[in-house]
Coordinates of C-alpha atoms and ligand atoms in Angstrom, one line a residue:
M134 CA -44.0 -12.6 -70.7
S135 CA -45.0 -11.0 -67.5
I136 CA -43.6 -7.8 -66.2
A137 CA -41.6 -9.7 -63.6
E138 CA -40.1 -12.0 -66.2
N139 CA -39.2 -9.0 -68.4
I140 CA -37.5 -7.3 -65.5
A141 CA -35.6 -10.5 -64.6
R142 CA -34.3 -10.7 -68.1
I143 CA -33.3 -7.1 -68.2
R144 CA -31.4 -7.4 -65.0
E145 CA -29.5 -10.3 -66.4
E146 CA -28.6 -8.3 -69.5
M147 CA -27.7 -5.3 -67.3
N148 CA -25.4 -7.4 -65.2
A149 CA -23.7 -9.0 -68.2
A150 CA -23.2 -5.6 -69.8
A151 CA -21.7 -4.2 -66.6
I152 CA -19.3 -7.2 -66.1
A153 CA -18.2 -7.1 -69.7
A154 CA -17.3 -3.4 -69.2
G155 CA -15.4 -4.1 -66.0
R156 CA -18.1 -2.4 -64.0
K157 CA -20.1 -3.4 -60.9
P158 CA -23.7 -4.4 -61.6
E159 CA -24.9 -2.6 -58.5
D160 CA -23.6 0.7 -59.9
I161 CA -26.3 0.8 -62.5
L162 CA -29.9 1.6 -61.6
L163 CA -33.0 0.5 -63.5
C164 CA -35.6 3.2 -63.8
A165 CA -39.0 2.0 -65.1
A166 CA -40.4 4.5 -67.6
T167 CA -44.0 4.1 -66.6
K168 CA -45.8 6.5 -68.9
M169 CA -49.2 5.2 -70.1
N170 CA -49.0 2.2 -67.7
D171 CA -51.5 2.2 -64.9
S172 CA -51.0 1.9 -61.1
E173 CA -51.4 -1.8 -61.1
K174 CA -48.6 -2.3 -63.6
V175 CA -46.4 0.1 -61.7
R176 CA -46.9 -1.9 -58.5
Q177 CA -45.9 -5.1 -60.4
A178 CA -42.7 -3.4 -61.6
I179 CA -41.8 -2.2 -58.1
A180 CA -42.6 -5.7 -56.7
A181 CA -40.2 -7.2 -59.3
G182 CA -37.4 -4.9 -58.1
V183 CA -37.0 -1.9 -60.3
D184 CA -34.9 0.8 -58.5
C185 CA -37.2 3.7 -59.3
C186 CA -40.1 4.9 -61.6
G187 CA -39.9 7.7 -64.1
E188 CA -43.0 9.6 -65.2
N189 CA -43.3 11.8 -68.2
R190 CA -46.6 13.7 -67.6
V191 CA -47.5 15.8 -64.6
Q192 CA -51.1 14.6 -64.7
E193 CA -50.1 10.9 -64.6
L194 CA -47.7 11.6 -61.8
T195 CA -50.3 13.3 -59.7
A196 CA -52.9 10.6 -60.3
K197 CA -50.5 7.7 -59.5
L198 CA -49.2 9.5 -56.4
A199 CA -52.8 9.9 -55.2
D200 CA -53.3 6.2 -55.9
N201 CA -50.2 5.2 -54.0
A202 CA -48.9 3.4 -57.1
Y203 CA -45.2 3.8 -56.2
Q204 CA -45.5 2.1 -52.8
G205 CA -42.7 4.3 -51.4
A206 CA -40.2 3.5 -54.3
P207 CA -38.3 6.5 -55.6
V208 CA -40.1 8.5 -58.3
H209 CA -38.4 10.6 -61.0
F210 CA -39.8 13.0 -63.5
I211 CA -38.4 12.3 -67.0
G212 CA -40.6 14.3 -69.4
H213 CA -40.6 17.8 -70.6
L214 CA -41.7 20.0 -67.6
Q215 CA -43.5 23.3 -68.2
T216 CA -42.6 26.1 -65.7
N217 CA -46.2 26.6 -64.8
K218 CA -46.4 23.0 -63.5
V219 CA -43.3 22.9 -61.2
K220 CA -45.5 23.1 -58.1
Q221 CA -46.9 19.7 -58.8
V222 CA -43.5 18.1 -59.3
V223 CA -41.0 19.9 -57.0
G224 CA -40.8 18.1 -53.6
K225 CA -43.0 15.3 -55.0
V226 CA -40.3 13.5 -56.8
D227 CA -36.8 12.4 -55.8
L228 CA -35.2 13.6 -59.0
I229 CA -36.2 15.8 -61.9
Q230 CA -34.2 14.2 -64.8
S231 CA -35.3 16.5 -67.6
V232 CA -34.2 20.1 -66.7
D233 CA -33.8 21.7 -70.1
S234 CA -33.7 25.5 -69.6
Q235 CA -32.6 28.2 -67.3
R236 CA -36.2 29.4 -67.0
L237 CA -37.1 26.0 -65.6
L238 CA -34.1 26.1 -63.2
D239 CA -35.5 29.5 -62.0
A240 CA -39.0 28.1 -61.5
I241 CA -37.7 25.0 -59.7
N242 CA -35.5 27.0 -57.4
R243 CA -38.3 29.4 -56.5
E244 CA -40.7 26.5 -55.6
A245 CA -38.0 24.6 -53.7
L246 CA -37.2 27.7 -51.7
R247 CA -40.9 28.2 -50.9
Q248 CA -41.1 24.6 -49.7
G249 CA -37.8 24.9 -47.8
I250 CA -36.2 22.0 -49.6
C251 CA -33.3 21.2 -51.9
Q252 CA -34.5 19.5 -55.2
D253 CA -32.2 17.1 -56.9
V254 CA -32.1 17.4 -60.7
L255 CA -30.3 16.2 -63.8
L256 CA -29.5 18.5 -66.7
E257 CA -30.8 17.2 -70.0
V258 CA -28.3 17.4 -72.8
N259 CA -29.5 17.5 -76.4
I260 CA -26.4 15.5 -77.4
G261 CA -27.5 14.9 -81.0
Q262 CA -28.4 18.6 -81.5
E263 CA -31.8 17.7 -82.7
E264 CA -34.4 20.4 -83.4
S265 CA -37.2 18.1 -82.1
K266 CA -35.6 17.5 -78.7
S267 CA -35.2 19.8 -75.7
G268 CA -32.1 20.0 -73.6
F269 CA -29.0 22.1 -73.2
S270 CA -26.4 21.9 -75.9
K271 CA -23.0 20.6 -75.0
D272 CA -21.6 24.1 -75.4
E273 CA -24.1 25.7 -73.1
L274 CA -23.3 23.4 -70.2
P275 CA -20.2 25.1 -68.7
E276 CA -22.1 28.4 -68.5
I277 CA -25.2 26.9 -66.9
L278 CA -23.0 25.0 -64.4
E279 CA -21.2 28.2 -63.4
K280 CA -24.6 29.7 -62.7
M281 CA -25.7 26.9 -60.4
G282 CA -24.2 28.9 -57.5
D283 CA -27.3 31.2 -57.8
Y284 CA -29.6 28.2 -57.2
P285 CA -29.1 27.2 -53.5
N286 CA -32.3 25.1 -53.5
I287 CA -31.2 22.9 -56.4
R288 CA -28.5 20.3 -56.5
V289 CA -27.4 19.0 -59.9
R290 CA -26.7 15.3 -59.6
G291 CA -25.7 14.6 -63.2
L292 CA -26.8 14.5 -66.8
M293 CA -29.5 12.9 -68.8
A294 CA -29.7 12.3 -72.6
I295 CA -32.0 10.8 -75.2
P296 CA -29.6 10.4 -78.2
P297 CA -30.9 10.3 -81.7
I298 CA -32.1 6.9 -83.1
C299 CA -29.0 5.6 -84.9
E300 CA -28.9 3.1 -87.7
N301 CA -25.9 1.3 -86.1
S302 CA -24.4 0.8 -82.7
T303 CA -21.1 2.5 -83.5
K304 CA -22.9 5.9 -84.1
N305 CA -25.0 5.3 -81.0
R306 CA -21.9 4.7 -78.9
K307 CA -20.4 7.9 -80.1
F308 CA -23.2 9.9 -78.4
F309 CA -23.0 7.8 -75.2
Q310 CA -19.3 8.3 -75.0
E311 CA -19.6 12.0 -75.5
M312 CA -22.1 12.1 -72.6
W313 CA -19.7 10.2 -70.4
Q314 CA -16.9 12.5 -71.3
L315 CA -19.1 15.5 -70.3
T316 CA -19.5 14.0 -66.8
V317 CA -15.8 13.5 -66.5
D318 CA -15.1 17.1 -67.5
I319 CA -17.7 18.4 -65.0
R320 CA -16.3 16.4 -62.2
A321 CA -12.8 17.8 -62.9
K322 CA -14.1 21.3 -62.1
K323 CA -15.6 22.7 -59.0
Y324 CA -19.1 24.1 -59.4
D325 CA -21.3 25.1 -56.5
N326 CA -24.4 23.0 -56.0
V327 CA -23.2 20.4 -58.5
W328 CA -22.4 16.9 -57.4
V329 CA -22.3 14.7 -60.5
D330 CA -22.8 11.0 -59.7
I331 CA -25.6 10.1 -62.1
L332 CA -25.5 9.6 -65.9
S333 CA -29.0 8.7 -67.1
M334 CA -28.9 7.2 -70.6
G335 CA -30.0 4.0 -72.3
M336 CA -33.6 2.8 -73.1
S337 CA -35.2 -0.5 -74.2
D338 CA -33.3 -0.7 -77.5
D339 CA -29.8 0.4 -76.4
Y340 CA -29.3 0.0 -72.7
A341 CA -26.5 -2.6 -73.0
E342 CA -24.5 -0.1 -75.1
A343 CA -25.2 2.7 -72.7
I344 CA -23.9 0.6 -69.8
A345 CA -20.8 -0.2 -71.8
C346 CA -20.3 3.5 -72.2
G347 CA -20.7 4.5 -68.5
S348 CA -24.4 4.9 -67.9
T349 CA -25.4 4.7 -64.2
M350 CA -29.1 4.7 -64.8
I351 CA -31.1 3.2 -67.7
R352 CA -34.8 4.2 -68.3
V353 CA -36.7 1.3 -69.7
G354 CA -40.4 1.3 -70.7
T355 CA -41.3 -1.0 -73.6
A356 CA -39.0 -3.9 -72.6
I357 CA -40.7 -4.0 -69.2
F358 CA -44.3 -3.2 -70.0
G359 CA -44.6 -4.1 -73.7
K360 CA -45.6 -1.7 -76.5
R361 CA -47.5 1.4 -75.4
N362 CA -51.0 2.0 -76.8
Y363 CA -51.1 5.6 -77.8
P364 CA -54.7 6.8 -78.2
Ligands
LIG259 C1 -40.6 6.6 -72.7 C2 -39.2 7.0 -72.3 C3 -38.2 6.1 -72.0 C4 -38.3 4.6 -72.3 O1 -38.4 4.3 -73.6 P1 -38.6 2.8 -74.1 O2 -38.0 2.8 -75.5 O3 -40.0 2.4 -74.1 O4 -37.8 2.0 -73.2 C5 -37.0 6.6 -71.5 N1 -36.8 7.9 -71.3 C6 -37.8 8.8 -71.5 C7 -37.5 10.2 -71.3 C8 -39.0 8.4 -72.0 O5 -39.9 9.3 -72.3

């Protein structure tokens, strides 16, 4: 199957999942997770109508930007970002989805201030409380959101999560539902520099479930590009 065929099939499944959940298909965006796929494949995905691309590594992002891989389509950063690399990402991407520490918020704000811009971000939540994953814990969120008033050059647009791999869809749903509830709770309060309209969750194996639970953005790699070849 070609990249375009894969995307067409995913769109159909996205639409079906949205309608089954009483939601509007246009309220859910498809972010192509492009890690380890070259500029040519990225261009094919954009031509086939993905809404945006998400990169994991700074080096790949920089190379593909130089190569005009994204053709003006929105680009997001979705991988772990080290504070010493924010200069290469802030102002270069439309959204940093993977903000996972206060130190990183400090560094992003400093760089955005220097550039005279406001950087949109999502806060990553370690919803399964896994040692191996980064992100804020559920309990840390209110405190960090209160502090967002100190970051005038950052706007929090929502939350992102990579839930644990679950052996069944009931367990999976529990994490997705918890994430959705967090966005509801945040919207019910008034935090400065916080405007929550994005809930980024769902990947190749579970995006239909994530949409059923309120995801507004799915990040899909394998189902678009095929299996990645790790060196
Ligand atoms: C790779 C990646 C994805 C996509 O994963 P697939 O299972 O290949 O769809 C989504 N989100 C993040 C943060 C990723 O690194």
